[in-house]
Coordinates of C-alpha atoms in Angstrom, one line a residue:
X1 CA 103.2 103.7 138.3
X2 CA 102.0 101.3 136.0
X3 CA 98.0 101.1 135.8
X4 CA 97.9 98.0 133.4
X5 CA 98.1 96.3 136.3
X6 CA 95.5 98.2 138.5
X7 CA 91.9 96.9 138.1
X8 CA 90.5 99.1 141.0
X9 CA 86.9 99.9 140.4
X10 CA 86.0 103.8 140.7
X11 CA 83.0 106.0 140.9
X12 CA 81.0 107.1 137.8
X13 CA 80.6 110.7 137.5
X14 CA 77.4 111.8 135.1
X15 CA 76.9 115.4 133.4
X16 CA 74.2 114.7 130.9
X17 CA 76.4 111.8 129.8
X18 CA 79.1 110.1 131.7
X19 CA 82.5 111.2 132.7
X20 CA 85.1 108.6 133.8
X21 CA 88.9 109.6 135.2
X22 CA 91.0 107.8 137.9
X23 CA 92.0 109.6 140.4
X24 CA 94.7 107.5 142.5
X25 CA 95.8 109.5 145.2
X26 CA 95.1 112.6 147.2
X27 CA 97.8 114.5 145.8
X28 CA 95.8 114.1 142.2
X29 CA 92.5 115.6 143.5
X30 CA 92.8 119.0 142.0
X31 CA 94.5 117.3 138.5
X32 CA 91.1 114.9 139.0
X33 CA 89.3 118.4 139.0
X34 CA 91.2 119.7 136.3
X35 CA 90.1 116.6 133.7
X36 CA 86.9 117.1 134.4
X37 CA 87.0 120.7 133.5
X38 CA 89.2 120.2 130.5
X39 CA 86.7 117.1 129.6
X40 CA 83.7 119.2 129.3
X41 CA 85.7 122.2 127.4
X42 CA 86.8 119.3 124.7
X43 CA 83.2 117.5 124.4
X44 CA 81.1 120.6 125.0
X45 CA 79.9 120.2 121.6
X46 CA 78.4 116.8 122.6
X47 CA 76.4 118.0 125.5
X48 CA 73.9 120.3 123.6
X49 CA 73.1 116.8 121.6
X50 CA 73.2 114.4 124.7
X51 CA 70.0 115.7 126.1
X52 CA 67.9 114.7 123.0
X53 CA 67.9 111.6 124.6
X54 CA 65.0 109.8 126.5
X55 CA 66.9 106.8 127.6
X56 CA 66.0 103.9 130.1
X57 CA 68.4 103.7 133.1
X58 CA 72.2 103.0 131.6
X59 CA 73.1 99.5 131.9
X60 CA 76.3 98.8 134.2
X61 CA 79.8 98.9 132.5
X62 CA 81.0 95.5 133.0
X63 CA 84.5 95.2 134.2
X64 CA 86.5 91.5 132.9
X65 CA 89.6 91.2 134.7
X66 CA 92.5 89.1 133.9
X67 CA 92.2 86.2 134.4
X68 CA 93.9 84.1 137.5
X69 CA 95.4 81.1 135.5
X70 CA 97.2 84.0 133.7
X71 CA 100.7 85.5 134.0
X72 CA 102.8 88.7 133.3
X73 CA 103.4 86.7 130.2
X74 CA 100.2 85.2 128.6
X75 CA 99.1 86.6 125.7
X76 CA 95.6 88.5 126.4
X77 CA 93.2 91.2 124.1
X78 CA 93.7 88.9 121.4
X79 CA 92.2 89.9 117.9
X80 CA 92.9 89.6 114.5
X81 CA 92.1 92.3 111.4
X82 CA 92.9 91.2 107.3
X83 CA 96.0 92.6 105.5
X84 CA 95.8 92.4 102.2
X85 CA 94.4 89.6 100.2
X86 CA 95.9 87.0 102.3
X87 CA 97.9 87.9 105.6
X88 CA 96.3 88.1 108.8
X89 CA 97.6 91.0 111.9
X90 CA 97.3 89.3 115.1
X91 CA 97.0 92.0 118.1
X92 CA 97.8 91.3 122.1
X93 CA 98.9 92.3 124.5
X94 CA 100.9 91.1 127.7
X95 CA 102.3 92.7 131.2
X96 CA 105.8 91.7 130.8
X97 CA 107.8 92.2 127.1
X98 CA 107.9 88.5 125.3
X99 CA 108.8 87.8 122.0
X100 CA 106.9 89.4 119.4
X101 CA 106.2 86.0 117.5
X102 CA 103.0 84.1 116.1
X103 CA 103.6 80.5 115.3
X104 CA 100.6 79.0 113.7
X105 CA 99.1 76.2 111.1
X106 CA 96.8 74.4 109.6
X107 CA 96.7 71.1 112.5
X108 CA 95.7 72.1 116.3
X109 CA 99.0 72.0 118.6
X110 CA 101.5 71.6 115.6
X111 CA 102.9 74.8 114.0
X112 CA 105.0 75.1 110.8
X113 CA 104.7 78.4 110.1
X114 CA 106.4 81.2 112.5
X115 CA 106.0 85.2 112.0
X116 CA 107.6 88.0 113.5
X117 CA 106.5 91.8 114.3
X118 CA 107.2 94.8 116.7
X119 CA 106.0 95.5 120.1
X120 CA 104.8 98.8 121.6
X121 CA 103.7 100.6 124.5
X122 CA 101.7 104.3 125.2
X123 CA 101.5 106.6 127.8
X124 CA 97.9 108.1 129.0
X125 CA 98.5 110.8 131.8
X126 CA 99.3 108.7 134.8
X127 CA 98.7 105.3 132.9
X128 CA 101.0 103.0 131.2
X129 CA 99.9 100.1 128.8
X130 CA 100.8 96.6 128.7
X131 CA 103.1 95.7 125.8
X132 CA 101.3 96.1 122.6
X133 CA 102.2 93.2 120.2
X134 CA 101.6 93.5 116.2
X135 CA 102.5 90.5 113.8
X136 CA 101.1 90.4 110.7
X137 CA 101.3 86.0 109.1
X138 CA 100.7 85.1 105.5
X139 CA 100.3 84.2 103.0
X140 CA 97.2 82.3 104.1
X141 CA 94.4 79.8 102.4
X142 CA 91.2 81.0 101.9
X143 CA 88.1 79.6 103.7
X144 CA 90.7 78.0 106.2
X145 CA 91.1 77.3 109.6
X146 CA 94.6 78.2 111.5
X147 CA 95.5 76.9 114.9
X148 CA 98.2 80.0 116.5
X149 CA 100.1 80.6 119.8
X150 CA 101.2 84.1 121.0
X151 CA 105.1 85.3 121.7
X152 CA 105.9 81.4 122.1
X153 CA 103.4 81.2 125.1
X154 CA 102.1 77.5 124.9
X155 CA 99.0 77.6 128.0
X156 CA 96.9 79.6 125.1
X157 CA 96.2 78.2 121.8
X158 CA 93.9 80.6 119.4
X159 CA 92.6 79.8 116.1
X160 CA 90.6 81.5 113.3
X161 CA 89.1 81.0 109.9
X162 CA 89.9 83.2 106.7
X163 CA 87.5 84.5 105.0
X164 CA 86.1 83.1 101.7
X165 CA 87.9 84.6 98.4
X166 CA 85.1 84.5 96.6
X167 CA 81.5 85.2 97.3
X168 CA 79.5 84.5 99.1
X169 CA 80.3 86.4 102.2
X170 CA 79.2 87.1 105.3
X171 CA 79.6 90.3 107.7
X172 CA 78.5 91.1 111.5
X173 CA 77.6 94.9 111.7
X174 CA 77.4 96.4 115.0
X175 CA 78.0 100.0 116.2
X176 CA 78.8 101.9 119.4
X177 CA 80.1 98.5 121.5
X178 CA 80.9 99.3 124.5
X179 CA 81.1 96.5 127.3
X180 CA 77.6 96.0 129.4
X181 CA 75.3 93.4 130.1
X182 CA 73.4 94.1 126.4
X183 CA 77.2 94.2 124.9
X184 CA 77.7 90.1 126.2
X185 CA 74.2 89.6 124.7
X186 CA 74.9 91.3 121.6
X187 CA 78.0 89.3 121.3
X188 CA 76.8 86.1 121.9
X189 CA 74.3 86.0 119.4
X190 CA 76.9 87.3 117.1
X191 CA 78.8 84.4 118.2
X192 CA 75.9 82.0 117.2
X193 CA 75.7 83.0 113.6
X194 CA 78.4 82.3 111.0
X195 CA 79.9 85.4 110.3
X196 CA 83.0 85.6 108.5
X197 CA 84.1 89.7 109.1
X198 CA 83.1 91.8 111.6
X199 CA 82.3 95.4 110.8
X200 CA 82.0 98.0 113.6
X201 CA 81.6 101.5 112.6
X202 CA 82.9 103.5 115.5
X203 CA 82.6 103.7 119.9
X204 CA 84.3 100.6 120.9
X205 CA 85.5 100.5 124.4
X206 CA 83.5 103.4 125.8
X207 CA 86.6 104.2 127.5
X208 CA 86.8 108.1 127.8
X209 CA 89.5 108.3 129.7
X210 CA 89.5 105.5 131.6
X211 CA 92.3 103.4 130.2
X212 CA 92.3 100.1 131.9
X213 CA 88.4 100.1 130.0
X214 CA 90.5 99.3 126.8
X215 CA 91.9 96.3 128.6
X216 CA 88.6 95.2 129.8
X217 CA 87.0 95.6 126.5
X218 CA 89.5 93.7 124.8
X219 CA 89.5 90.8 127.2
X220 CA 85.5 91.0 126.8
X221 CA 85.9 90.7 123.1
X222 CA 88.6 88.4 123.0
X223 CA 86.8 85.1 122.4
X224 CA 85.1 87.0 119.3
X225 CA 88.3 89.2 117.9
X226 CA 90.3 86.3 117.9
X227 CA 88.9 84.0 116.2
X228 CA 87.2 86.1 113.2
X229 CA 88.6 89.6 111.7
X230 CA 87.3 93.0 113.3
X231 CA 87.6 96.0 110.9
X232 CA 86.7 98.9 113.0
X233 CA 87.1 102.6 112.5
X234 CA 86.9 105.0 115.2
X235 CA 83.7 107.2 116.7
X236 CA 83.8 110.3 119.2
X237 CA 84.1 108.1 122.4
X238 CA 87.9 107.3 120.9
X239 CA 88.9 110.7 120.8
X240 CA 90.0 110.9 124.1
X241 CA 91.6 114.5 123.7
X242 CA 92.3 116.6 126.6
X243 CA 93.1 120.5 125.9
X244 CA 96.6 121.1 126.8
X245 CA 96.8 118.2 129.2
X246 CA 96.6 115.2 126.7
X247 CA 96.7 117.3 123.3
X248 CA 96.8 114.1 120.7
X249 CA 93.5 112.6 120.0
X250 CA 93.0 108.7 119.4
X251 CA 96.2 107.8 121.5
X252 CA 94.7 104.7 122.7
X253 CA 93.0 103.3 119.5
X254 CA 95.7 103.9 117.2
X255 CA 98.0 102.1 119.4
X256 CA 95.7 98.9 120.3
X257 CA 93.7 98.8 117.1
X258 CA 95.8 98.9 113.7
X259 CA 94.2 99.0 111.1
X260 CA 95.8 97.8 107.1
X261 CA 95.5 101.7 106.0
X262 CA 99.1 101.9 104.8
X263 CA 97.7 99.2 102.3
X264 CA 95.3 101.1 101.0
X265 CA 97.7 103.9 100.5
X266 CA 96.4 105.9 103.2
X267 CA 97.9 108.2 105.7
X268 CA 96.3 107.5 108.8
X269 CA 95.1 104.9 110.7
X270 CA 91.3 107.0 111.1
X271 CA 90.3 106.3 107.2
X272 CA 91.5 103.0 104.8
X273 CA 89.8 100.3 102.6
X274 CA 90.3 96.7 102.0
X275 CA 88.8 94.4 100.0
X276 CA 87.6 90.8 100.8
X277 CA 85.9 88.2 98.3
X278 CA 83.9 90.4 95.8
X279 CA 83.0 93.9 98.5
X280 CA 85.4 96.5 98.4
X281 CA 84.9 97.9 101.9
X282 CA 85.9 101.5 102.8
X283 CA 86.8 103.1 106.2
X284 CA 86.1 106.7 106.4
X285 CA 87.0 108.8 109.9
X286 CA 83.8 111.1 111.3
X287 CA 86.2 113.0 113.1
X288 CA 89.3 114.1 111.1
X289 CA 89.4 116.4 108.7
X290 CA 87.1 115.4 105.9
X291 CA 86.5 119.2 103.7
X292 CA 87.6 118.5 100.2
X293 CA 91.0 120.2 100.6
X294 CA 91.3 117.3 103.7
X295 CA 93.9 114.8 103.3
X296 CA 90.9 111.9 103.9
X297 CA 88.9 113.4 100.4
X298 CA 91.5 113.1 98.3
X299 CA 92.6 109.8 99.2
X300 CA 88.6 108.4 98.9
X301 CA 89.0 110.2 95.8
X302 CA 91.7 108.5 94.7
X303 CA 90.5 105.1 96.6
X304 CA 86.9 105.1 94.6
X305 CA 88.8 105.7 91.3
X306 CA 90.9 102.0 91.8
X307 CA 87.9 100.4 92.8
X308 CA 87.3 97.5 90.1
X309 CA 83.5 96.4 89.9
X310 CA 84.6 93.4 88.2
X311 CA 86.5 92.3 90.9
X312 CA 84.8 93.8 93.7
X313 CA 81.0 94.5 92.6
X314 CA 79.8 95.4 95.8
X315 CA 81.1 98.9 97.6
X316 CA 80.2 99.6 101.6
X317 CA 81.0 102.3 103.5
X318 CA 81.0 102.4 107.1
X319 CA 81.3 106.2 108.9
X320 CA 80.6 106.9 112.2
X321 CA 78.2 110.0 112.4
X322 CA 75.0 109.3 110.1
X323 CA 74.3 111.6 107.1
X324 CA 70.7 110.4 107.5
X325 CA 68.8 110.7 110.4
X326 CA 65.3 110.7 111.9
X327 CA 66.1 110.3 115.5
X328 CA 65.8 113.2 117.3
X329 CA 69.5 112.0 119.1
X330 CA 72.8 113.8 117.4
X331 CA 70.7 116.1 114.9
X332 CA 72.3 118.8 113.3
X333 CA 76.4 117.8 113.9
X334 CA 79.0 119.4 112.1
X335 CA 80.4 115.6 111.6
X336 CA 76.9 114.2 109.7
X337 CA 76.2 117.3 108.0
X338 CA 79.3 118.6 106.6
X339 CA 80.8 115.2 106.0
X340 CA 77.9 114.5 103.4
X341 CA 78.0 118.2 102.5
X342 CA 81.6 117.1 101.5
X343 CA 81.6 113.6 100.6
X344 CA 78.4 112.3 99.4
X345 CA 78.7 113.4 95.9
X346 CA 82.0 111.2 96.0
X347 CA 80.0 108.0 96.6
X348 CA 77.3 108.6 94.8
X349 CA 79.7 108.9 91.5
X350 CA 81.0 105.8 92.2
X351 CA 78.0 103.9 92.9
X352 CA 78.3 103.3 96.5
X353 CA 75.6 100.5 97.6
X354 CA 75.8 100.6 101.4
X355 CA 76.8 103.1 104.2
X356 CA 76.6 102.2 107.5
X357 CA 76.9 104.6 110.3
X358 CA 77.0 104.3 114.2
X359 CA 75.9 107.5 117.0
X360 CA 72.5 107.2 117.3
X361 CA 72.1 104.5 119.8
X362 CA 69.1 103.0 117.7
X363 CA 68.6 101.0 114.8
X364 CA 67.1 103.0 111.1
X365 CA 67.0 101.3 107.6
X366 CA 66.8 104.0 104.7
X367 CA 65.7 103.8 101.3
X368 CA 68.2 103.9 98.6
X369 CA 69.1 108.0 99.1
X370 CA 71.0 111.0 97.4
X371 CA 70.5 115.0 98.6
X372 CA 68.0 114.3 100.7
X373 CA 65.3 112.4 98.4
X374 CA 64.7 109.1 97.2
X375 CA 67.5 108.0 94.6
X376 CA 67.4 104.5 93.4
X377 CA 71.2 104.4 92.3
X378 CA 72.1 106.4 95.7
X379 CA 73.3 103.9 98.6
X380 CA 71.4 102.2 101.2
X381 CA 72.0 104.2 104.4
X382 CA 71.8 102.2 107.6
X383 CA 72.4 103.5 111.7
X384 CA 73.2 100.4 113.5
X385 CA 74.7 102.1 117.1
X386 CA 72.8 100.2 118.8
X387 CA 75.7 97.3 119.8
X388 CA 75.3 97.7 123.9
X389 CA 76.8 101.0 125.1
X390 CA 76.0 102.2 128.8
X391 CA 74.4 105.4 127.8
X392 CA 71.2 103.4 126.8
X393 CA 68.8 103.9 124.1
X394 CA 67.6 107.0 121.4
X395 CA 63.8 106.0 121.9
X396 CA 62.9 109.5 120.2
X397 CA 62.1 110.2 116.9
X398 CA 60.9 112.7 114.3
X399 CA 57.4 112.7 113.8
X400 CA 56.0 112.4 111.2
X401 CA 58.5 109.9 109.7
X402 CA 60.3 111.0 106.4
X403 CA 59.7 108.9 103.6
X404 CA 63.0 108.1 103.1
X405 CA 63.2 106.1 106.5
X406 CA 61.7 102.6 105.9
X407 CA 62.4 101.2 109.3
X408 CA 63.7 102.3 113.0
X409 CA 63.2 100.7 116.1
X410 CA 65.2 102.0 119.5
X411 CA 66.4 98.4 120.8
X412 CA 69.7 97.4 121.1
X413 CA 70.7 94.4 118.1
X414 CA 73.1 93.6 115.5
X415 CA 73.0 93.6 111.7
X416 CA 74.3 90.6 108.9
X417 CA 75.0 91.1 105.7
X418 CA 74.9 88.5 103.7
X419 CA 76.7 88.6 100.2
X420 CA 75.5 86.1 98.6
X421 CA 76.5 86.9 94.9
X422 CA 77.3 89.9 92.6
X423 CA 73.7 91.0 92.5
X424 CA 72.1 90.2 95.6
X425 CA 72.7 90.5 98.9
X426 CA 70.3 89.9 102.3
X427 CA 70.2 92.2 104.6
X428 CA 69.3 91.5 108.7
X429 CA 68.9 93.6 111.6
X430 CA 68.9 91.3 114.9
X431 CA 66.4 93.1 117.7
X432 CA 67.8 92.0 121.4
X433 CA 64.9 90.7 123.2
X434 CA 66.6 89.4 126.3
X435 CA 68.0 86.1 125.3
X436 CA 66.8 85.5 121.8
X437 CA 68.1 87.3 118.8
X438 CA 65.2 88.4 117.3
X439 CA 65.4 88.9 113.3
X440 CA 62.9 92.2 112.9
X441 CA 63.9 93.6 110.0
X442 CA 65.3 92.2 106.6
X443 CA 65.5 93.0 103.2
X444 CA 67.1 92.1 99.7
X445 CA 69.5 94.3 98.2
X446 CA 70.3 94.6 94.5
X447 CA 73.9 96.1 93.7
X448 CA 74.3 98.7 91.0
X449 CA 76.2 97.0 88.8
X450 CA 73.7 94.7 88.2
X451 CA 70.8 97.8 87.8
X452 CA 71.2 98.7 84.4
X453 CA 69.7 102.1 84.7
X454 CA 72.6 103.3 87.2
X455 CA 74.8 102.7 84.2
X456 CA 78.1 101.6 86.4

């Protein structure tokens, strides 16, 4: 049976947090049963931390169907993520297998360049995806805009602008995604600004489980993907592991959202950097190995050691669990704690001057931080999780605040950060009020290689 094509709603089932299987027939009730029990054996670690939360009533997952002026054949999901200095992956997926082919250019409706790529598909228990299409074009322009058509399929016409080569540059932050009625009002003041990379540090589809969700979320953010880069890495709600029934984690993500790690000389699609105008950008994975004996240490190791500050002045991290916390959501997880137990002496050798993490579905603004205390060459730590998920807000927090926590607010926004040269950079964080983007927090940032007493 192929599900791809199934967009059946079904019933929400909640245990402290939400649970979502299919269960298509009568035959599958005890398999149905059997999820739900491996479910809770696989994220039983997330349930002691899921009742910290004092959350207002969940907002609705919204479900975006395909289109009717569609076919088996038109390109949908679209999105694009950077490869390299100057190539370009275009992601979609279709029903029925079409050529794997982007023709694009530099005029709308004419095409003189053509690219080709492979074509996929996964398996998810009972559920089969559409065809999975990966083409990576290039060489590109900087600062450009490209007009491009999917597998030869003239009704839909995309196009996107490169990024700058040179500062300055601009980057939409938002964590933990998902697709609800604050998600389409997170993205459409995302949509008004003039962003020029998209940065989303883990929990994208909210999924769990529920695979046709990953087709709705990427027909949700389709309008945004495909016209500007999205460089994600993944959270805990792509895990998506199920004890002896579904034994590989990240099945879906890996599949729909490549990422340019072999680039970066990494192994795995979970952890990778890239660099765009003058900000060398690294992708670290909350929840794969990460002890220094890990396969992800030693290649940061290795990454942080190429990094050229002349060239790239400005380093950002983005993880998904944050090392620093004052929420009283997700305290004491192996995957903040020993993550910084293990890596943050890395990026604090190497001058890191931004981390930004997802989880806590609220918004917190750190000082400059190392070991706990207030470090003026240690990196700004930001929690932006706040992007629209359906489990609602983390309105609780430590009291009395620590003094390393400068700002937090439990509404759901976005952040921009703003590049503007190799010293300075402007830093936003967008409250959601409704329908206005409200601007609540800002702040300048000054990179380390322009602090003299950091000694880069």
């Amino acid at each position: 049976m192929n599900l791809f094509r199934n967009n059946r709603n079904y019933t929400n089932h909640s245990v402290f947090f939400w649970i979502r299987f299919r269960c298509h027939c009568t035959s599958m009730a005890l398999t149905g049963s059997l999820l739900a029990i491996a479910f809770l054996f696989s994220f039983s670690g997330l349930l002691r931390f899921g009742i910290s939360y004092d959350r207002p009533p969940p907002r609705n997952t919204l479900s975006v169907p395909l289109s009717d002026d569609l076919d088996e054949s038109s390109p949908q999901q679209v999105h694009i993520s950077l490869v390299g200095k100057d190539k370009m992956r275009i992601s979609w997926i279709t029903e029925d297998e079409t050529p794997a082919t982007v023709d694009y250019g530099v005029t709308k409706g004419a095409y003189n360049f053509s690219a080709s790529g492979s074509v996929s598909s996964y398996n998810y228990l009972m559920y089969t995806s559409g065809k999975i299409y990966d083409v990576v074009i290039g060489p590109l322009e900087p600062n450009t805009l490209y007009f491009y058509r999917c597998g030869s399929n003239s009704q839909r016409e995309f196009s996107f602008r490169t990024p700058p080569v040179r500062l300055p540059i601009e980057f939409a932050v938002v964590g933990d995604l998902g697709q609800t009625e604050w998600t389409k009002s997170t993205l459409e003041h995302i949509a008004g600004s003039t962003f020029d990379v998209m940065l989303l540090p883990g929990d994208l589809s909210y999924a769990d489980l529920d695979q046709p969700l990953w087709d709705s979320f990427g027909r949700l953010v389709e309008p945004l993907a495909s016209q500007r880069p999205w460089m994600v890495t993944q959270g805990n709600h792509e895990i998506e592991k199920i004890p002896v029934i579904h034994s590989q984690s990240f099945t879906s993500y890996n599949a729909r959202w490549h990422m340019p790690f072999e680039e970066s000389g990494s192994d795995s699609n979970l952890y990778y950097s890239f660099e765009v105008a003058g900000v060398h950008v690294i992708m670290l994975g909350s929840y794969t190995d990460f002890e220094i004996d890990s396969a992800q240490y030693k290649w940061l190791q290795a990454d942080l050691a190429k990094v050229d500050r002349n060239r790239t002045p400005w380093i950002v991290v983005l993880i998904h669990a944050p090392w620093y916390n004052s929420n009283t959501a997700h305290q004491g997880e192996y995957e903040s704690d020993g993550m910084k137990k293990s890596m943050e002496g890395l990026l604090y050798g190497a001058h890191v001057d931004v981390v930004f993490a997802g989880h806590v579905h609220a918004y917190e603004r750190f000082s400059r931080v190392y070991s706990d205390k207030a470090d003026s060459c240690g990196p700004v730590h930001i929690t932006i999780g706040d992007g629209g998920n359906r489990e609602g807000l983390a309105s609780k927090y430590i009291d009395p605040k620590p003094e390393i926590s400068l700002f937090r607010e439990a509404s759901f926004g976005h952040g921009r950060f703003k590049v503007v040269n190799t010293s300075h950079a402007l830093w936003e964080w967008h409250r959601n009020d409704d329908v206005q983007s409200i601007v609540a927090d800002t702040v300048w940032l000054r990179s380390h290689v322009s602090d003299p007493a950091c000694k880069v």
